[in-house]
Coordinates of C-alpha atoms in Angstrom, one line a residue:
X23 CA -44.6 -24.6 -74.0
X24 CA -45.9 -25.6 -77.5
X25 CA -47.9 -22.6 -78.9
X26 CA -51.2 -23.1 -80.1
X27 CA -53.8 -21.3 -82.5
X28 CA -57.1 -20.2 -80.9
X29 CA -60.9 -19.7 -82.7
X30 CA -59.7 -15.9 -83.5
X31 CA -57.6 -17.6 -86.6
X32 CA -58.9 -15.6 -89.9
X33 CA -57.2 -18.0 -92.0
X34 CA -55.0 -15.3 -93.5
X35 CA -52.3 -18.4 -94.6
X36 CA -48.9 -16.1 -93.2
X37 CA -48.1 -17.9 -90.1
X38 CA -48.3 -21.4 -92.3
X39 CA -44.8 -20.6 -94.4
X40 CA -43.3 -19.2 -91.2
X41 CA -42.9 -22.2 -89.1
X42 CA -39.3 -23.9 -89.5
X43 CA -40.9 -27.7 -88.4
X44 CA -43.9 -27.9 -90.1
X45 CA -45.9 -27.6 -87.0
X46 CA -48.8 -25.4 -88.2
X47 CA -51.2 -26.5 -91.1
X48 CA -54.9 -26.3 -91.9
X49 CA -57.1 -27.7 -90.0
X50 CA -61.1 -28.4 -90.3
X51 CA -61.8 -24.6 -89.6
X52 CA -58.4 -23.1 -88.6
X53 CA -55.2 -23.6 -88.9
X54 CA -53.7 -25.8 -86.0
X55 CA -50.7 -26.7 -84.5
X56 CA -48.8 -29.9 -84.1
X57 CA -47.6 -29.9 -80.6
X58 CA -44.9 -32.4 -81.3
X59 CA -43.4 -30.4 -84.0
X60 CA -43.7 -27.2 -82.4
X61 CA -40.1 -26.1 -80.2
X62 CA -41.5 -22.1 -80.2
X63 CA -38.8 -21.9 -83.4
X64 CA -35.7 -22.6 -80.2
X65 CA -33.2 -23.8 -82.6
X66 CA -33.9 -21.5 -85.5
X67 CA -35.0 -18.3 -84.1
X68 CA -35.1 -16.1 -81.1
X69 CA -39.2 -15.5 -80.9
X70 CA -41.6 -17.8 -82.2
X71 CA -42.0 -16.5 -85.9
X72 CA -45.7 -17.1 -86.4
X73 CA -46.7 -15.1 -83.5
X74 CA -44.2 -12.3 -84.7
X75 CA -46.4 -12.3 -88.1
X76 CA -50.0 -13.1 -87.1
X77 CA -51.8 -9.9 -87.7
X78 CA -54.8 -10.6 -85.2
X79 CA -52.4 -12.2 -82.3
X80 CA -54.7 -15.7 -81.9
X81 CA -51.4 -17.9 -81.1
X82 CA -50.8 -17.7 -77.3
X83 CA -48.8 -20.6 -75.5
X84 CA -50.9 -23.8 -74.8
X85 CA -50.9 -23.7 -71.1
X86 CA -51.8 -27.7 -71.3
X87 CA -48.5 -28.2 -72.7
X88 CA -45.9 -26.6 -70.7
X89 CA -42.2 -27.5 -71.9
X90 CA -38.9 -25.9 -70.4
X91 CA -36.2 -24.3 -73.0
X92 CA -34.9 -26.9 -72.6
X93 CA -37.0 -29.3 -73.6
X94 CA -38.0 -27.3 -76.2
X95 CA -34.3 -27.8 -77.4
X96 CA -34.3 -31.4 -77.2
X97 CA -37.6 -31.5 -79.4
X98 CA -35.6 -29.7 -82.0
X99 CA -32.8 -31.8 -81.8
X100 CA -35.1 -35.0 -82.4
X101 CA -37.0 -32.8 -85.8
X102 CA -33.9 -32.3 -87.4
X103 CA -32.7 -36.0 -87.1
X104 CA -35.7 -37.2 -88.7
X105 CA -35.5 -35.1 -91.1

C-alpha cells in the first residue's frame, strides 16, 4: 500500500526530508503524498521513515491503494531508473 497523509498533518515539515523518492511535498493545506512515488521506503529502509518521525501519527496506509511487497519493490525499481 502507498501511505498517505490525513487532515491531522500540523505541517511540522520533518516527514518532507525523510522520504527517499520524493513522494511527500506540500500541498494546498497539508503535505501530501504522491502515490506513484511512494514504495513505503521498500528498497531503502525497513519501516516507512515518515511514519517513524511524524510526531502526531497522521500517515496511515491508503486503503484505496493497496500494493503487495512486491509491488512495492517493483515501483522502486522503476524510481531509481528514472532517476
Amino acid at each position: 500500500m502507498a501511505l498517505m497523509i490525513t487532515d491531522e498533518c500540523i505541517n511540522c515539515d520533518v516527514c518532507e526530508p525523510e522520504c527517499p523518492n520524493g513522494a511527500i511535498y506540500q500541498g494546498q493545506e497539508i503535505y501530501e503524498i504522491n502515490p506513484n512515488l511512494c514504495t513505503e521506503c521498500v528498497g531503502h529502509f525497513n519501516n516507512p521513515q515518515c511514519q517513524d518521525v511524524c510526531p502526531v501519527a497522521c500517515i496511515p496506509h491508503d486503503p484505496n491503494r493497496v500494493e503487495t511487497h512486491d509491488q512495492l519493490y517493483q515501483k522502486y525499481l522503476q524510481i531509481i531508473l528514472v532517476k
